[in-house]
XYZ file of C-alpha atoms in Angstrom:
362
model
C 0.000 0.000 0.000
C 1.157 3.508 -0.786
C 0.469 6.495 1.154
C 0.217 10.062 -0.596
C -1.811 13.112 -1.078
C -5.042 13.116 -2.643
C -7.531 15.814 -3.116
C -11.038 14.512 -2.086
C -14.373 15.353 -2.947
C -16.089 14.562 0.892
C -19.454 16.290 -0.601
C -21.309 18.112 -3.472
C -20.575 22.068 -3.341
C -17.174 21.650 -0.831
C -13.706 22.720 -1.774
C -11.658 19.821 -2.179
C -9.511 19.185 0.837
C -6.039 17.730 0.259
C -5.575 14.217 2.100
C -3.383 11.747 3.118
C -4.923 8.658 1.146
C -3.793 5.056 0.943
C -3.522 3.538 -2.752
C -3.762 -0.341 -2.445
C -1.600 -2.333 -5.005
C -3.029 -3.170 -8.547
C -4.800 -6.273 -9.125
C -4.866 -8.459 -12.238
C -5.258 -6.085 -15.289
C -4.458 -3.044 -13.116
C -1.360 -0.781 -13.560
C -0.731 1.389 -10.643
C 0.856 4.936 -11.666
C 2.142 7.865 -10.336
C 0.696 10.860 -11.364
C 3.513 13.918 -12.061
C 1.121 16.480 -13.917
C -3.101 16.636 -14.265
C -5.041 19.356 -15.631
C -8.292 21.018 -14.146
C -11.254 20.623 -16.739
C -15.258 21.970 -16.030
C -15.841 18.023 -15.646
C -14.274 17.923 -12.426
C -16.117 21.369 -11.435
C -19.223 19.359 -12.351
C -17.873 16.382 -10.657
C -17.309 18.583 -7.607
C -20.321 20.177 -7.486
C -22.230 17.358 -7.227
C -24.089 18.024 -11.199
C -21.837 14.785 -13.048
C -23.883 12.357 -13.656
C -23.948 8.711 -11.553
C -20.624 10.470 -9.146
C -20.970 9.062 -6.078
C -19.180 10.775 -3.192
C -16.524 11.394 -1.134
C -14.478 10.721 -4.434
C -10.929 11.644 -6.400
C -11.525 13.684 -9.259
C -9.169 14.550 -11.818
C -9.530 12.790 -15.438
C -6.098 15.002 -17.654
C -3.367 13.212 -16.267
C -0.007 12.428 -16.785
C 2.348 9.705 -15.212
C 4.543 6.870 -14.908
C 3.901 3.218 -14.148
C 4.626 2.385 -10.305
C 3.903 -1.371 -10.697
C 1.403 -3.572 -12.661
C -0.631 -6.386 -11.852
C -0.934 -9.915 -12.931
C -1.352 -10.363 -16.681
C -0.431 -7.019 -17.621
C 1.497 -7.243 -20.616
C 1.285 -3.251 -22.362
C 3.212 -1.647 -20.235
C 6.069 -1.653 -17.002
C 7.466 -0.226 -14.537
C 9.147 3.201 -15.728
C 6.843 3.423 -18.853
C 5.058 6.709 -19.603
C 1.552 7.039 -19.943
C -1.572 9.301 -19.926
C -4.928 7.512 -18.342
C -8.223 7.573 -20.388
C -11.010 8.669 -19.928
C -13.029 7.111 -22.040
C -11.554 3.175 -22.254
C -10.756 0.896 -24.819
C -11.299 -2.639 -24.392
C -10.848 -3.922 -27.996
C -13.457 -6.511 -27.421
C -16.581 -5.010 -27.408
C -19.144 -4.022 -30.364
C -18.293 -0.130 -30.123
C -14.104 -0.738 -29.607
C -14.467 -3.114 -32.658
C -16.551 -0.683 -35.044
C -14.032 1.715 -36.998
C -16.259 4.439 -36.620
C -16.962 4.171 -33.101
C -14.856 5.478 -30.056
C -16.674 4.908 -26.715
C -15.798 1.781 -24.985
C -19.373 -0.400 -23.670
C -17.151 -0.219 -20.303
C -17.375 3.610 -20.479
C -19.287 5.409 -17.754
C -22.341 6.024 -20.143
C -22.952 2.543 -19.840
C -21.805 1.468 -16.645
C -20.639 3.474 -13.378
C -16.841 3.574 -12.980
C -17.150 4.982 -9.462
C -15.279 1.873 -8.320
C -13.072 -0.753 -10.482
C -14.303 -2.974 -12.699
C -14.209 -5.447 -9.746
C -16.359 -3.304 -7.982
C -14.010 -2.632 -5.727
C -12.164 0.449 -4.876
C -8.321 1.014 -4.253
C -8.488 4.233 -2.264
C -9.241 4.616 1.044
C -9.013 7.294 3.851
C -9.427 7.742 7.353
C -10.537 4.801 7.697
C -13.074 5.101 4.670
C -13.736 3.958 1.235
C -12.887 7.019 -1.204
C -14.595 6.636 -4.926
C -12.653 6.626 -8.476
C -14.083 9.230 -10.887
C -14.018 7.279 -14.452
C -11.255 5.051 -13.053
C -8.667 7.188 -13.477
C -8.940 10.069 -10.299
C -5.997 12.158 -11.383
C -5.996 14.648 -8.518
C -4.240 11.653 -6.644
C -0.157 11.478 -6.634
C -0.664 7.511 -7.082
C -4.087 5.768 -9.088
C -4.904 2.220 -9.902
C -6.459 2.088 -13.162
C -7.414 -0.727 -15.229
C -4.956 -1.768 -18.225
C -7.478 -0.892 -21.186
C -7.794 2.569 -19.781
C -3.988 3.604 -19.902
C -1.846 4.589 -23.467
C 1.967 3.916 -23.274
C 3.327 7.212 -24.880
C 7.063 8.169 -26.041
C 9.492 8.151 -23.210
C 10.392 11.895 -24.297
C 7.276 13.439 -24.011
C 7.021 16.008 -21.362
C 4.541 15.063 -18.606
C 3.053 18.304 -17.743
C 2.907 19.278 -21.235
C 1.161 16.065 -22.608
C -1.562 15.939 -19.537
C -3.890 17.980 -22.108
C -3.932 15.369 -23.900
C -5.839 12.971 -21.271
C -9.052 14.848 -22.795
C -9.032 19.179 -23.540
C -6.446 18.576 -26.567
C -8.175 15.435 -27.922
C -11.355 16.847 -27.323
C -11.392 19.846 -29.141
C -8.935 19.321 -31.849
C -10.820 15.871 -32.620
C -14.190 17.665 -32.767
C -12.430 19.789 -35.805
C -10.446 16.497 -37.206
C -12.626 13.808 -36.262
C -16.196 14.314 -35.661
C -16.840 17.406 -38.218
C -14.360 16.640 -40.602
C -13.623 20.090 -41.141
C -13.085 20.769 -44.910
C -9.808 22.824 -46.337
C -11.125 26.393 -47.405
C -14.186 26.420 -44.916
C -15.752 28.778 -42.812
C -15.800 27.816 -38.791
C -17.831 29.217 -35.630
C -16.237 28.214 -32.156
C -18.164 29.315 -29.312
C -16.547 29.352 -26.019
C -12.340 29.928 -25.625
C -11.391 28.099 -23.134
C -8.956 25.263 -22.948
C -11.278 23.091 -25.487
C -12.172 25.719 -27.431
C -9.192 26.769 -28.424
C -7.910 23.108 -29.227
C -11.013 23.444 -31.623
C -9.212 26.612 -33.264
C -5.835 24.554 -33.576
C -7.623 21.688 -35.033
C -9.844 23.741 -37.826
C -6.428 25.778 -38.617
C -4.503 22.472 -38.882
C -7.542 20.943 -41.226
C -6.859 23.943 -43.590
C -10.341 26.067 -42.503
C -10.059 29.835 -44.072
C -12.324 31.657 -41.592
C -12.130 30.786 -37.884
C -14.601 33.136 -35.697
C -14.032 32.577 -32.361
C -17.014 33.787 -29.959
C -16.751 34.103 -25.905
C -17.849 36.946 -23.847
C -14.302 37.179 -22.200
C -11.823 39.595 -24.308
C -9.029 38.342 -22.949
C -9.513 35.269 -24.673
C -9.102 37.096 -27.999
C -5.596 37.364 -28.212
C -4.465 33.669 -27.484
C -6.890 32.690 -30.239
C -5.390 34.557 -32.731
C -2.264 33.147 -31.869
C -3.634 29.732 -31.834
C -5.419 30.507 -35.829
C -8.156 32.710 -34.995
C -9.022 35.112 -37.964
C -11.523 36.702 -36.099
C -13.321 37.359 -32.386
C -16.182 38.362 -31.669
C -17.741 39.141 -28.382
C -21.545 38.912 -28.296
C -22.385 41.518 -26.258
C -21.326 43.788 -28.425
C -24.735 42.840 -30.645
C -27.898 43.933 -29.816
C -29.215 41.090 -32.029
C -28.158 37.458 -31.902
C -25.327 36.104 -32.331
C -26.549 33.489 -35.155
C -27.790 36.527 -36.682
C -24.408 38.462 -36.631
C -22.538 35.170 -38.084
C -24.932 34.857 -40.939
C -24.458 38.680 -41.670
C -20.604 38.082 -41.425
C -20.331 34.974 -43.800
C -23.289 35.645 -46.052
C -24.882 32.465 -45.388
C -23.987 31.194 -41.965
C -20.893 29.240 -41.289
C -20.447 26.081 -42.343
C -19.445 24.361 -39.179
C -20.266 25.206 -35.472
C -18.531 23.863 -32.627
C -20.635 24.715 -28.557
C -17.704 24.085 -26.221
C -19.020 26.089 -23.470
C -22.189 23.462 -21.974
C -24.962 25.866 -21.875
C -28.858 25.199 -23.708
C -29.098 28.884 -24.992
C -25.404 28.971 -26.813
C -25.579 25.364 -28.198
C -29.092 26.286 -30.163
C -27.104 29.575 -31.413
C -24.428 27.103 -32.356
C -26.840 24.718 -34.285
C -28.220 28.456 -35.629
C -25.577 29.827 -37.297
C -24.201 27.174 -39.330
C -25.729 26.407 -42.855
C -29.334 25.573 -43.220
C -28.349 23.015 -46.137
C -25.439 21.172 -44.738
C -24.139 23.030 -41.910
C -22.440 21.013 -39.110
C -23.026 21.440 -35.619
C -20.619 19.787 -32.907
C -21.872 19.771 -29.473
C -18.479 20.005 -27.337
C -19.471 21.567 -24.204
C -21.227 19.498 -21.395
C -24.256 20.414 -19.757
C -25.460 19.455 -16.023
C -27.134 16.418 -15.515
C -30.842 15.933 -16.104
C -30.602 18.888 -18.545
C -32.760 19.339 -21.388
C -33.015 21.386 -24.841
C -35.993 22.560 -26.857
C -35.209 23.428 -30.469
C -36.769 24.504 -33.645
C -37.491 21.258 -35.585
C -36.905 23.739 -38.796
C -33.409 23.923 -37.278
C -32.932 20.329 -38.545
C -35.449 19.552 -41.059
C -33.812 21.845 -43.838
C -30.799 20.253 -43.777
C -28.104 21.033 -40.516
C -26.595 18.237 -38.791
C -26.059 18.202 -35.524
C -23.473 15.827 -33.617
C -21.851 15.132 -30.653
C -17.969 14.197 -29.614
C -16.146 12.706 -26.761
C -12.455 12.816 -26.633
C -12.811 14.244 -30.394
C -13.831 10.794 -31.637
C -10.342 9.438 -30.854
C -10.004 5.710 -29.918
C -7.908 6.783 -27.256
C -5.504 3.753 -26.528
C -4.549 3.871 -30.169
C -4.839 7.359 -31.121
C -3.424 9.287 -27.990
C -0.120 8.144 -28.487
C -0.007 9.197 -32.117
C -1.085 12.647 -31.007
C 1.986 12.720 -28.668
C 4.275 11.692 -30.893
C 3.124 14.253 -33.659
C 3.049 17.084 -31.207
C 7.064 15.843 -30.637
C 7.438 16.066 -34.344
C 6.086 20.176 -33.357
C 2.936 19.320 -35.902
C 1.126 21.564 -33.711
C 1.653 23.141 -30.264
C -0.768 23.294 -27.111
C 1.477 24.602 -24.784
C 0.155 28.187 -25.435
C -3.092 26.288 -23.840
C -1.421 26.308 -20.422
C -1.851 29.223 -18.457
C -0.868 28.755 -14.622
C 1.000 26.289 -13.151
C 0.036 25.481 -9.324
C 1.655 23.359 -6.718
C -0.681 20.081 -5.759
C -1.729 21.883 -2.879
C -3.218 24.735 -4.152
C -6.162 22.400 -6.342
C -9.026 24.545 -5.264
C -6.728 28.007 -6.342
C -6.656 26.393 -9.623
C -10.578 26.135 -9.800
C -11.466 29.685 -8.485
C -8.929 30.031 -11.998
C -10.704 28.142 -14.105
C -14.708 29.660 -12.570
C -12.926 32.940 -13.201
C -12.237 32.603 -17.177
C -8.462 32.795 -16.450
């Protein structure tokens, strides 16, 4: 058993409150890691605040992690002691209907189809003070040492830089996917990304890497403005600068609305001005953002019957055991560059500093 520092979730709506935890050892088809780097997302703010759904509490958030294998358990065979790796957050078993369908990326072991509160032994490996402590989608990155199961780890290139390559573990993939993946984002199009922060602008990377020759980035926060620019921006816009909607404004801009939309902000009103302003014929819509559980949307059917379609992502569409690494290794080759996506970077103990940050647009 390992003791370390963990920050816990004891209840919805509480600061997180840095622990002393014990990590028991992996079991068969476990890998135990320690965690060096992990990014803060909005998931774990949802997580934290009690609106994720099926989190059960007190629980380890923490899902954009980087590390390095402590020890493995029986019948591990992908990876060893030493080896570098990011955790996933969505799985890949490579047995199951969805793993074996090319065009599919979420695992049937993922948490929209089962809970991954505990292991998949329905057990967990954390405890303290005496009491059992939750995973949050296996992985629980805001832990110096996880247990995770095999099919939800990627072996990456022994030179990538930990706290660089965390992103990857889901804001990278995520947005840059949406672009690559999910909308298939055609060379000379016109893009919409509403919402700037860490996701967002992964979007912008990914519709400038796909060749895209307008990229109109929307968010209420200026400051955004001028890392998106740097990051392939052609344009911002802020919408309260409008005294009409902001579908309205985007149509006016591009003549005929844009042909692909990506909502990476989680709220009802912006996603239906996402799935507004692209194309009535065969505009794309990504939904990016996450709302809170038990939310629900009413839309236009007209929205939809002329023509617009409208899709959601998870990780970008990337099957993440075999894609993640690739994305490592071509950010090595400098193919592209999130580091600009990194703004502050905090000591372990100062978790909840990091989400008055992230609440704060900074």
């Amino acid at each position: 058993v390992i003791r370390c520092r963990a920050a816990v979730a004891w209840a919805p709506g509480k600061p997180l409150s840095v622990e002393e935890v014990e990590v028991a050892h992996p079991k068969a088809g476990e890998v135990r890691i320690k965690i060096v780097a992990t990014g803060i997302c909005s998931t774990d703010d949802h997580v934290r605040q009690g609106s994720f759904p099926n989190a059960e509490f007190p629980v380890i958030p923490g899902h954009e992690g980087a590390g390095i294998v402590e020890s493995v358990g029986e019948g591990v065979t992908s990876m060893k002691p030493g080896d570098k790796v990011i955790p996933l957050c969505i799985p890949h078993c490579g047995e199951c209907s969805y793993c074996l369908n090319p065009e599919a990326n979420f695992c049937q072991k993922s948490h929209m189809c089962e809970p991954q509160n505990l292991l998949p032994d329905k057990t967990s490996r954390f405890t303290c003070k005496g009491k059992l402590i939750h995973h949050f989608l296996w992985i629980s990155t805001f832990a110096e040492y996880t247990v995770v199961p095999e099919y939800a780890v990627a072996k990456i290139d022994a030179a990538a830089p930990l706290d660089k390559v965390c992103l990857f573990g889901c804001a990278f993939s995520t947005g840059y996917g949406a672009a690559i993946n999910t909308a298939k984002v055609k060379p000379g199009s016109t893009c919409a990304i509403f919402g700037l922060g860490g996701v967002g602008l992964s979007v912008v990377i990914g519709c400038k890497a796909a060749g895209a020759s307008r990229i109109i980035a929307v968010d209420i926060n200026k400051d955004k403005f001028a890392k998106a620019k740097e990051l392939g921006a052609t344009e911002c816009i802020n919408p309260r600068d409008f005294n009409k909607p902001i579908q309205e404004v985007l149509t006016e801009m591009t003549g005929q609305a844009v042909d692909y939309s990506f909502e990476v902000i989680g709220k009802a009103e912006t996603m239906i001005a996402a799935l507004a302003s692209c194309n009535m014929n065969t505009g794309i819509c990504v939904m990016v953002g996450e709302l809170d559980s038990g939310s629900e949307i009413s839309i236009d059917p007209m929205l939809l019957l002329t023509g617009r379609t409208w899709k959601g992502t998870v990780l970008g569409g990337f099957k993440a055991r075999e894609s993640i690494p690739k994305l490592v290794s071509s950010y090595l080759e400098k193919k592209f560059n999130p580091e600009p996506l990194i703004t502050h970077t905090l000591p372990f103990a100062k978790v909840n500093e990091g989400f008055e940050l992230l609440r704060a647009g900074k």
